[in-house]
Short mmCIF file of C-alpha atoms in Angstrom, two decimals:
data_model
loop_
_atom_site.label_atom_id
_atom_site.label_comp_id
_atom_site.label_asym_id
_atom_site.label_seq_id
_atom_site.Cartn_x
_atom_site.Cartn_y
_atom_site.Cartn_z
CA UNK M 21 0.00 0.00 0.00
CA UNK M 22 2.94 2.25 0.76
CA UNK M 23 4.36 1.76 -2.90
CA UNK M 24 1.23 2.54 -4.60
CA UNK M 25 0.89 5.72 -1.77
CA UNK M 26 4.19 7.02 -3.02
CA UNK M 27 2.92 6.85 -6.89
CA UNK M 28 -0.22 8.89 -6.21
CA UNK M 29 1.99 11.56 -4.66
CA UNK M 30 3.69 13.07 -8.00
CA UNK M 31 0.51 11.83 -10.26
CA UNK M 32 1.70 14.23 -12.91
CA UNK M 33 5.16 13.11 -12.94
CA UNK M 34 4.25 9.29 -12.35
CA UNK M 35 1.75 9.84 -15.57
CA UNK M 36 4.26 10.71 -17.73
CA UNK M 37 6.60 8.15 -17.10
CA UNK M 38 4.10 5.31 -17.70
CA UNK M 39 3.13 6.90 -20.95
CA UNK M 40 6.70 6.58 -21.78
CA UNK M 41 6.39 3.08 -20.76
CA UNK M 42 3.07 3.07 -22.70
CA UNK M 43 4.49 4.12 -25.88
CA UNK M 44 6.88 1.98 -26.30
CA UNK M 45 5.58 -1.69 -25.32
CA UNK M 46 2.60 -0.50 -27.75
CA UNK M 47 4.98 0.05 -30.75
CA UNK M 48 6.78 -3.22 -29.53
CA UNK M 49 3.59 -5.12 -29.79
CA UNK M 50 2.50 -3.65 -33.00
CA UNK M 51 5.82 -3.97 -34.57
CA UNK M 52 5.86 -7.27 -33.35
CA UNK M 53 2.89 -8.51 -33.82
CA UNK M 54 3.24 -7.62 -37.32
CA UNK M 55 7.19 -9.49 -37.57
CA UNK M 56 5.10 -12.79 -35.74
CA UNK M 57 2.36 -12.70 -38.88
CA UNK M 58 5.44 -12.55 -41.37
CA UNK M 59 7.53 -14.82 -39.74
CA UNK M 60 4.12 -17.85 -39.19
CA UNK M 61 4.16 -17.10 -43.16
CA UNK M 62 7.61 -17.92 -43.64
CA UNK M 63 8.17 -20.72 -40.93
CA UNK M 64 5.58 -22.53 -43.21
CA UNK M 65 6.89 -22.12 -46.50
CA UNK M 66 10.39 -23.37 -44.76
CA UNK M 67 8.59 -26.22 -43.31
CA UNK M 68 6.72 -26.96 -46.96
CA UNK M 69 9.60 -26.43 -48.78
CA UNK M 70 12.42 -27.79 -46.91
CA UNK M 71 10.39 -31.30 -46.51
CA UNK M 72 10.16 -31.92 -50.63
CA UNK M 73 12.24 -30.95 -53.91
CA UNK M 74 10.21 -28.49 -56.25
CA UNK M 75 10.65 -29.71 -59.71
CA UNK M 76 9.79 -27.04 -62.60
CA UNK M 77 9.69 -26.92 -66.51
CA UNK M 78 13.98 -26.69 -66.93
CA UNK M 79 13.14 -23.45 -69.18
CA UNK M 80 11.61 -21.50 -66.65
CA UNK M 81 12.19 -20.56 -63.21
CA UNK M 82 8.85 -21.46 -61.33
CA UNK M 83 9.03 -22.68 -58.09
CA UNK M 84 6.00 -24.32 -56.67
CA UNK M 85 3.63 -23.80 -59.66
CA UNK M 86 3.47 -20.23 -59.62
CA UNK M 87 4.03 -19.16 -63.02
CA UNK M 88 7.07 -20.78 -65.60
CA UNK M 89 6.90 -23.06 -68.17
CA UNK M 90 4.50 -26.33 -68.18
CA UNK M 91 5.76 -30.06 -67.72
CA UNK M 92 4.02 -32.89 -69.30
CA UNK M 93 2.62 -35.69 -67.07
CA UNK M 94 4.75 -38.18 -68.52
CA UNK M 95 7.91 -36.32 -66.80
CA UNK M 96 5.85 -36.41 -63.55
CA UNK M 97 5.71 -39.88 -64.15
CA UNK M 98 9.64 -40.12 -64.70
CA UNK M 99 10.15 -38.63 -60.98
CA UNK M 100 8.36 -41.15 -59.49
CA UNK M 101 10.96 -43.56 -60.98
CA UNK M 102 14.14 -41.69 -59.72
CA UNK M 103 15.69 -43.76 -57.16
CA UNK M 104 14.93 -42.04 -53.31
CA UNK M 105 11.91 -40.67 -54.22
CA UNK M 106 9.16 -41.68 -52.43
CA UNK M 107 6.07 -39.89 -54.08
CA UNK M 108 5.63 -37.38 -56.77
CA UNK M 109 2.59 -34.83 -57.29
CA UNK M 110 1.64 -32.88 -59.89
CA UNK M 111 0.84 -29.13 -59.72
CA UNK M 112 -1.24 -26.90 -61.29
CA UNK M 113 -2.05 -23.40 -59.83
CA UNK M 114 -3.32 -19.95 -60.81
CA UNK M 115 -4.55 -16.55 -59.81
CA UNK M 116 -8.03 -16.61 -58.36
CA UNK M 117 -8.23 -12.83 -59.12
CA UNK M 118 -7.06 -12.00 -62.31
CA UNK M 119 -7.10 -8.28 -62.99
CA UNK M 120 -7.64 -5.21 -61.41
CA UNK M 121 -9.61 -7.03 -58.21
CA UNK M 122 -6.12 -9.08 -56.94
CA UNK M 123 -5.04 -8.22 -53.29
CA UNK M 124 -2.02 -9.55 -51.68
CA UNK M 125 -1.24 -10.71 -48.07
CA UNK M 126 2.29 -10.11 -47.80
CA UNK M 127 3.49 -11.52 -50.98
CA UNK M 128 0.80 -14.50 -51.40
CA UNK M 129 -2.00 -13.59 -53.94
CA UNK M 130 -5.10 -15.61 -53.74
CA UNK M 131 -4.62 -18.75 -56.00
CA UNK M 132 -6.52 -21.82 -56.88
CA UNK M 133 -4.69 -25.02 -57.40
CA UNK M 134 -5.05 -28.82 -57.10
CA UNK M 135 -4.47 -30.79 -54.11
CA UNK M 136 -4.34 -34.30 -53.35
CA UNK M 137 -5.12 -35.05 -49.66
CA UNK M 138 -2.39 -38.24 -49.82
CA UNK M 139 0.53 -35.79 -50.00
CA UNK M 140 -0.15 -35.07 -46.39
CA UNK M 141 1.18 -38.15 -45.33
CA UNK M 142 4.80 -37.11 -46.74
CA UNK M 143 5.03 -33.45 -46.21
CA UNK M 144 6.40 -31.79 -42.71
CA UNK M 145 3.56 -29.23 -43.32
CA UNK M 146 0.02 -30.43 -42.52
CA UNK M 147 -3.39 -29.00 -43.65
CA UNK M 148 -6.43 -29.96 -41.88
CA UNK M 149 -9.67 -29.42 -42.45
CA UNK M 150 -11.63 -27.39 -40.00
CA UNK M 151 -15.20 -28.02 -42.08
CA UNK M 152 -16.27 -30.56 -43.94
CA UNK M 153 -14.05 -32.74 -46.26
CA UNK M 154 -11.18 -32.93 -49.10
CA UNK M 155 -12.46 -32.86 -52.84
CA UNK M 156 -12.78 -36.26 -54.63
CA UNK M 157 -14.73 -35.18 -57.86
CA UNK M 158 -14.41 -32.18 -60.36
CA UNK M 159 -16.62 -29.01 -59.13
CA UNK M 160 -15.55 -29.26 -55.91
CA UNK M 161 -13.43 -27.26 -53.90
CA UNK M 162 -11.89 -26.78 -50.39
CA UNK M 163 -11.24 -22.81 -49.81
CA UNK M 164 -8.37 -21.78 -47.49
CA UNK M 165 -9.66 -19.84 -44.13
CA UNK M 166 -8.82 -16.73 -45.48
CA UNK M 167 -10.39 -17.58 -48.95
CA UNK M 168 -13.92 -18.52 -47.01
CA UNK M 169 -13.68 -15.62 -44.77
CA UNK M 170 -13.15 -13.09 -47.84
CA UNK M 171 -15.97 -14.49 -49.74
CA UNK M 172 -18.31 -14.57 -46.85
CA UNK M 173 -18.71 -19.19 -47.95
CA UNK M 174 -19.12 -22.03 -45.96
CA UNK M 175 -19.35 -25.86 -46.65
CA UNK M 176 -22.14 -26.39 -48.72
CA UNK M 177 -22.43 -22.83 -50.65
CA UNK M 178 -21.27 -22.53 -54.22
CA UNK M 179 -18.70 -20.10 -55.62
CA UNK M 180 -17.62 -19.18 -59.09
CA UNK M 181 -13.88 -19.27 -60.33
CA UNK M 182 -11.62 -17.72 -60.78
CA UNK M 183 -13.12 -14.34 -59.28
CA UNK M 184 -14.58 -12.07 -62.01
CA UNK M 185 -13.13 -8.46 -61.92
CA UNK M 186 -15.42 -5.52 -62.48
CA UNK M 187 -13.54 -4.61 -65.67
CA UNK M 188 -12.88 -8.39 -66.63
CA UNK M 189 -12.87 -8.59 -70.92
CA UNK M 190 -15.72 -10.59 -72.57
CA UNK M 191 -14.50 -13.32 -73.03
CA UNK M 192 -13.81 -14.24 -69.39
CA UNK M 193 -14.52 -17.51 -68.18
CA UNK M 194 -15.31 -19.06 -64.42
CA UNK M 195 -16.95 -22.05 -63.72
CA UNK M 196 -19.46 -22.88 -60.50
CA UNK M 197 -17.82 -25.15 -57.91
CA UNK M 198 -19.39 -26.05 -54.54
CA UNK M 199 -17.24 -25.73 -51.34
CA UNK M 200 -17.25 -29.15 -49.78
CA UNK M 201 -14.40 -28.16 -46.67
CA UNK M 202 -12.47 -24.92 -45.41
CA UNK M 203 -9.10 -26.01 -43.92
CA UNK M 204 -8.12 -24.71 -40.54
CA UNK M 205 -6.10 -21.76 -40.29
CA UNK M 206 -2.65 -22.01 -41.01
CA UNK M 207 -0.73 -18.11 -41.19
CA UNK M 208 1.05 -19.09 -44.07
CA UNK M 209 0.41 -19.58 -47.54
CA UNK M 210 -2.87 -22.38 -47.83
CA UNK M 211 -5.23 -19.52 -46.54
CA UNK M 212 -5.47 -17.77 -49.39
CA UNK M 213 -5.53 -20.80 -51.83
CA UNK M 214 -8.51 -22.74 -53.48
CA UNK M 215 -8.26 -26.64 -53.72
CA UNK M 216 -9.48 -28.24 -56.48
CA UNK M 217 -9.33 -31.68 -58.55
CA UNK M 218 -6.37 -32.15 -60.81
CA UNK M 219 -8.41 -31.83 -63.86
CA UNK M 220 -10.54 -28.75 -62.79
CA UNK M 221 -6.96 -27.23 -62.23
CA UNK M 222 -6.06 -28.06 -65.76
CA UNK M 223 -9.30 -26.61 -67.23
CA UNK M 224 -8.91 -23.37 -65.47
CA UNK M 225 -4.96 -23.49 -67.00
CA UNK M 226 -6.13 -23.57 -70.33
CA UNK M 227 -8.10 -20.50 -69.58
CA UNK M 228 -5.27 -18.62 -68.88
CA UNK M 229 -3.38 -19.48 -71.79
CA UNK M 230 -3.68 -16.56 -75.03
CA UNK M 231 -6.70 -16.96 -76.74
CA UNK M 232 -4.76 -17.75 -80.08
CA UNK M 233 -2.87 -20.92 -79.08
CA UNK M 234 -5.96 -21.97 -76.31
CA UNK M 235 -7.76 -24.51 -79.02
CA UNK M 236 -4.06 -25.97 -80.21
CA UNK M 237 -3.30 -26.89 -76.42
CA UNK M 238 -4.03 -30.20 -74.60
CA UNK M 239 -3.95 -28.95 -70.69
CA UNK M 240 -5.32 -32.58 -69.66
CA UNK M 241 -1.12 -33.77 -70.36
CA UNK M 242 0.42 -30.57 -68.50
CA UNK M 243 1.18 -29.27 -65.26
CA UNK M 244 2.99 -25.70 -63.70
CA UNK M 245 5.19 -28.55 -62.04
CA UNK M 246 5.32 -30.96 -59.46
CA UNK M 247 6.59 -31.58 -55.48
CA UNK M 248 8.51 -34.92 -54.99
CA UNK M 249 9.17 -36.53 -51.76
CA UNK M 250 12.10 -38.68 -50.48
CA UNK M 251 12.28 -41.75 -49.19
CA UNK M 252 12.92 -42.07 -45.04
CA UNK M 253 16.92 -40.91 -44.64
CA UNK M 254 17.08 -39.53 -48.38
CA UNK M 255 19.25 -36.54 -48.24
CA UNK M 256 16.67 -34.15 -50.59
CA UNK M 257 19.88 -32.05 -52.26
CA UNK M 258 21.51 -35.04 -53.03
CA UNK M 259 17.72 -36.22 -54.41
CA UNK M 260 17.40 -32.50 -56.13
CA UNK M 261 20.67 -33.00 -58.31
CA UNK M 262 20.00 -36.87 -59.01
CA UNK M 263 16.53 -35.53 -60.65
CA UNK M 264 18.80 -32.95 -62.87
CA UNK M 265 21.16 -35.37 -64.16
CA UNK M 266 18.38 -38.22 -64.83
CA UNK M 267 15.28 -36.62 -65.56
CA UNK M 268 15.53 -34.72 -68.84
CA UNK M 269 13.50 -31.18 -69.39
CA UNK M 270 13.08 -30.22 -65.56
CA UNK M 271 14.96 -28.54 -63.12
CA UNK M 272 15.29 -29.33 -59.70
CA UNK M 273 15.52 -26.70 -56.73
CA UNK M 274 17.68 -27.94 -54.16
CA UNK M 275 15.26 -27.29 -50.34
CA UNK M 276 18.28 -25.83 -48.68
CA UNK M 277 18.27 -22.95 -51.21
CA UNK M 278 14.03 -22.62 -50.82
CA UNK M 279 14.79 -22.38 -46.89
CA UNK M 280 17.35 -19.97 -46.71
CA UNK M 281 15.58 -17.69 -48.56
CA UNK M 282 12.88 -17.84 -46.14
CA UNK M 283 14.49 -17.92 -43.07
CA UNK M 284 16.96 -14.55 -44.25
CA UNK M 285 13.43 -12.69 -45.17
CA UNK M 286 12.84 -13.85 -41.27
CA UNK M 287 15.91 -12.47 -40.19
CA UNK M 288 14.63 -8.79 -41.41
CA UNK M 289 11.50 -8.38 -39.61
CA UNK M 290 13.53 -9.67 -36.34
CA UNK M 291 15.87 -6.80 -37.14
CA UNK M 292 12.50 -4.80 -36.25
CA UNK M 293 11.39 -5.90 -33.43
CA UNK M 294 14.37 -5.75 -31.76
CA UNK M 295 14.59 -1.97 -33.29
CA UNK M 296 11.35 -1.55 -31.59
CA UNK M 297 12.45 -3.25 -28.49
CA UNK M 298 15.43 -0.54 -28.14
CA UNK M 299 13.26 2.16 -28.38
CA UNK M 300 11.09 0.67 -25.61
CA UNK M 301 14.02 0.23 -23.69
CA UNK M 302 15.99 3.73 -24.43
CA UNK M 303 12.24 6.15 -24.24
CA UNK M 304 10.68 3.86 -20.95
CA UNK M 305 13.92 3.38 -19.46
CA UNK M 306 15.38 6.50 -18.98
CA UNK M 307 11.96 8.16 -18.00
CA UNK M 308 11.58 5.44 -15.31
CA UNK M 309 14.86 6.20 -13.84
CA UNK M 310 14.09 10.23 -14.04
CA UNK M 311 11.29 9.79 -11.77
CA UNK M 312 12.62 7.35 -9.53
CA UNK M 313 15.99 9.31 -9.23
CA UNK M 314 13.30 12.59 -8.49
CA UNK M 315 11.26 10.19 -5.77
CA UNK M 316 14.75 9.56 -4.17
CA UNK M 317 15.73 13.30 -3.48
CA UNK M 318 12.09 14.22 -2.77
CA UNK M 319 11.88 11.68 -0.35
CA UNK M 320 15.52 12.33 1.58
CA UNK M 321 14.06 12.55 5.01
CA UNK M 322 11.76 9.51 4.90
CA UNK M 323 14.58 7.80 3.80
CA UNK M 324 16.65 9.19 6.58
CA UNK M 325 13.80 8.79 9.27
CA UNK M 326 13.64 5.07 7.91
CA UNK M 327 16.92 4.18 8.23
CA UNK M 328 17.11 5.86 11.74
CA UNK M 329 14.41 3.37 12.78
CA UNK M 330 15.92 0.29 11.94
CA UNK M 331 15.09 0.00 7.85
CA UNK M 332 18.51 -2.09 6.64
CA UNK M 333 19.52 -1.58 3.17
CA UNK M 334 17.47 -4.51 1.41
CA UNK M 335 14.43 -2.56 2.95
CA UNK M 336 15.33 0.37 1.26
CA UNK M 337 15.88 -1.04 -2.12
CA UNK M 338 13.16 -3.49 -2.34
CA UNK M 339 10.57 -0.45 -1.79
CA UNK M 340 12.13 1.43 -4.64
CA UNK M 341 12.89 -1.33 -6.92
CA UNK M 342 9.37 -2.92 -6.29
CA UNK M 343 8.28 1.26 -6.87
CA UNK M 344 10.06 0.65 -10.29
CA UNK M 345 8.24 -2.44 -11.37
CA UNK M 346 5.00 -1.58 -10.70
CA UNK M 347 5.28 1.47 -12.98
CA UNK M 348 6.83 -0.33 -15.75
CA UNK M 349 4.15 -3.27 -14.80
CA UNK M 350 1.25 -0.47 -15.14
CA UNK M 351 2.79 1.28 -18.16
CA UNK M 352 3.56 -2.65 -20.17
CA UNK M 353 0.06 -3.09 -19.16
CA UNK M 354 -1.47 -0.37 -20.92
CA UNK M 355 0.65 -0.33 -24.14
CA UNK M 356 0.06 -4.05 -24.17
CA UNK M 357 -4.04 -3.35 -24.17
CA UNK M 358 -3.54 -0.70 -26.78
CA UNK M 359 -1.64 -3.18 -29.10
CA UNK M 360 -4.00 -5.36 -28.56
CA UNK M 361 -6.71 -3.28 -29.49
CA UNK M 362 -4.96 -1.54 -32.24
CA UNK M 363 -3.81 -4.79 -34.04
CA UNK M 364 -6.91 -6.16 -33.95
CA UNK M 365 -9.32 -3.51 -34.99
CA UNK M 366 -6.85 -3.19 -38.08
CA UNK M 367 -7.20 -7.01 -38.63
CA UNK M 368 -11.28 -6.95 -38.53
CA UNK M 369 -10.71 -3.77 -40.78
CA UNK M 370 -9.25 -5.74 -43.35
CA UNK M 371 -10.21 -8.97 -43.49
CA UNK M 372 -12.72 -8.18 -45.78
CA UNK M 373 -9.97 -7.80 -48.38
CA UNK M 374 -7.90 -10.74 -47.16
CA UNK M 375 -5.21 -8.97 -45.88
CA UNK M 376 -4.33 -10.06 -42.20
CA UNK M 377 -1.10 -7.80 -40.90
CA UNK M 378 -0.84 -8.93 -37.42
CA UNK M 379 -0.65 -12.02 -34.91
CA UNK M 380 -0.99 -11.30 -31.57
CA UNK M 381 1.02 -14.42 -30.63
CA UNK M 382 1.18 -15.48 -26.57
CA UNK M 383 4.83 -15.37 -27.14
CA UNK M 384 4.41 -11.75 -27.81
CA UNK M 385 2.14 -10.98 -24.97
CA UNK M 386 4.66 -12.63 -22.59
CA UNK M 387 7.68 -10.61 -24.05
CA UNK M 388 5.73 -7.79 -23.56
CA UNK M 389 4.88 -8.21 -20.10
CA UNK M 390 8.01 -9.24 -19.14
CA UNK M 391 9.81 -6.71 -20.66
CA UNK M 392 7.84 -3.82 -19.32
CA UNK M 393 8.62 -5.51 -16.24
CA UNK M 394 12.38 -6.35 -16.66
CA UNK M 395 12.34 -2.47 -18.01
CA UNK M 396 10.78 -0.78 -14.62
CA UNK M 397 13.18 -3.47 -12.35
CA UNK M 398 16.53 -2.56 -14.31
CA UNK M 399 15.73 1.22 -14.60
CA UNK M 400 14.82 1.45 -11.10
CA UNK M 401 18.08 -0.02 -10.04
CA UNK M 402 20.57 2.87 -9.84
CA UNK M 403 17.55 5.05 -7.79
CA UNK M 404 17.21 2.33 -5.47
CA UNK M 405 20.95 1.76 -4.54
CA UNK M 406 21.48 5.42 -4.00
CA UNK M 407 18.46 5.65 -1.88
CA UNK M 408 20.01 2.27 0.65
CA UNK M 409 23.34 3.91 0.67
CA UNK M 410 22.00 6.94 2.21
CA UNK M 411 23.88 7.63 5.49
CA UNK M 412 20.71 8.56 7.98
CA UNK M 413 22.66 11.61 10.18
CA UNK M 414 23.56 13.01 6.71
CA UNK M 415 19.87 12.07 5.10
CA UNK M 416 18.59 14.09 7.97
CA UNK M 417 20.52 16.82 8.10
CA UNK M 418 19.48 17.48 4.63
CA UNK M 419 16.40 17.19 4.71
#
């Protein structure tokens, strides 16, 4: 009760310093909750990619369907008979938006693509479905969370693809498919996809293709590419360079490459938060120990009456270290609330347009509180050992 008597005495003062606090656990959490969104996205594209080799058309430079060349099944076929390899799938994917309506969340258009449910049992990444069930006939489709959420669907409602754009040309073409399962959130890439059979996938390929050649074109044969999977204890480099040599027409991307990519765009938004971290640290910091170094030669007397009493030294310090905390405790508090509030109000904002920029992660929310913590205990340190060393007489005499 003492502690919490002292704050009320300088409310002013005491104000200021927690909005100090305030200010900087709030851009901490936003910063951070908006590195923890990137970072889900990119821990599951390293988990995707770093589990299977991504095999393209050898003339182009796609990497896991998304635009490129087109390989013929028959090559698929070949990479299932590559020693090590366990499984091979074929992929097909493109833009569910096409035009002027595409949106992006952070780098991942929407997309449509074919799936097949068995390549769960091989890859390190696994989708599960939060409604209904996987597709097993053309017209069907399984919509990421995002996807569903955008489009306002759930299991059972129909919805026509790809999405037609206001100022979409004549000739453009969706077809009807019915939403038979939404998968369960993820924060990476599979919430803004579209799941459909292997030969709906091709249909909506052909569609894409110029106008002139589409009639001259057999899609049914082709694919954007195709993910292979190794065998138990296959080293999937070693795999990645045996497809190269034996496997004419396709190129190989070794996962190690995939990975690093991901984990050094990581690496940046980490860079942030710690930037925002420092800020917290340097702004809350110095403000705490301001006040506290005030409170201390305010508060000579007490100090001086305490110590004449019998207060020992860990009296003194504990009541102005504990002082500390609870401001930086009030003040992490606050800008944690804010952040909350802010991040999420900016998600509901914009979900509408499938663009989630934060995750509010309990990893977060525990930094947060422990920093603001941490912050009001360090800060409060060098107040709180110049208030115990205080020689009573002399404390007196002062005052």
């Amino acid at each position: 009760m003492e502690i919490i008597r002292n704050l009320t005495r300088r409310k002013l003062r005491n104000i200021l310093t927690i909005s100090g606090i305030v200010i900087g656990v709030l851009a901490l959490v936003t910063m951070g909750a908006m590195a923890e969104k990137f970072n889900a996205l990119l821990a599951g594209g390293a988990t995707y990619f770093g589990s299977n080799v991504q095999v393209a058309d050898s003339s182009s430079g796609a990497v896991g369907g998304f635009g490129g060349g087109l390989l013929t099944l028959d090559r698929v076929a070949a990479l299932q008979q590559v020693d090590g390899v366990a499984a091979a799938f074929p992929d097909v994917s493109v833009g569910a938006k096409p035009g002027s309506t595409n949106t992006v969340s952070f780098g991942i258009p929407d997309y449509i693509s074919n799936y097949d449910p068995r390549a769960n049992d091989y890859s390190a990444f696994k989708l599960q479905l939060a409604q209904g069930r996987d597709v097993n006939s053309n017209g069907e489709v399984v919509l990421g969370s995002d996807f569903a959420t955008e489009f306002k669907k759930q299991v059972g409602q129909s919805i026509d693809l790809p999405i037609k754009a206001k100022d979409a040309p004549p000739d453009f073409v969706n077809h009807r498919f019915t939403v038979v399962g939404i998968l369960a959130k993820t924060q990476t890439a599979p919430d803004t996809g579209a799941y459909v059979s292997l030969a709906d996938s091709q249909t909506l390929l052909k569609e894409t293709l110029p106008a002139s050649i589409r009639s001259g074109i057999d899609t049914t044969k082709l694919v954007n590419g195709a993910t292979v999977y190794g065998k138990p204890g296959v080293d999937l480099d070693k795999l990645a360079d045996k497809i190269n040599a034996e496997v004419p027409g396709v190129k190989a991307t070794k996962p190690s490459t995939l990975v690093a990519s991901f984990n050094s765009g990581g690496a940046l938004f980490t860079a942030i938060t710690t930037g925002a971290a420092l800020i917290a640290l340097i702004v809350g910091g110095l403000s705490v120990i301001n006040t506290m170094l005030m409170a201390v030669t305010e508060r000579v007397r007490e100090i001086g009456l305490k110590k004449a009493v019998g207060a020992r030294t860990r009296h003194i310090l504990r009541e102005y270290v504990l002082e500390a905390v609870l401001i930086g405790a009030i003040g992490g508090t606050i800008g944690l609330l804010l952040g909350w509030g802010l991040t999420s109000l900016i998600n509901a904002a914009t979900a509408s347009a499938n663009l989630t920029l934060f995750l509010l992660s309990w990893r977060l929310v525990i930094i947060a509180i422990l920093f603001s913590v941490g912050l009001g205990a360090v800060a409060g340190i060098i107040p709180a050992l110049r208030a115990a060393r205080m020689d009573p007489v002399r404390a007196l005499r002062a005052a």
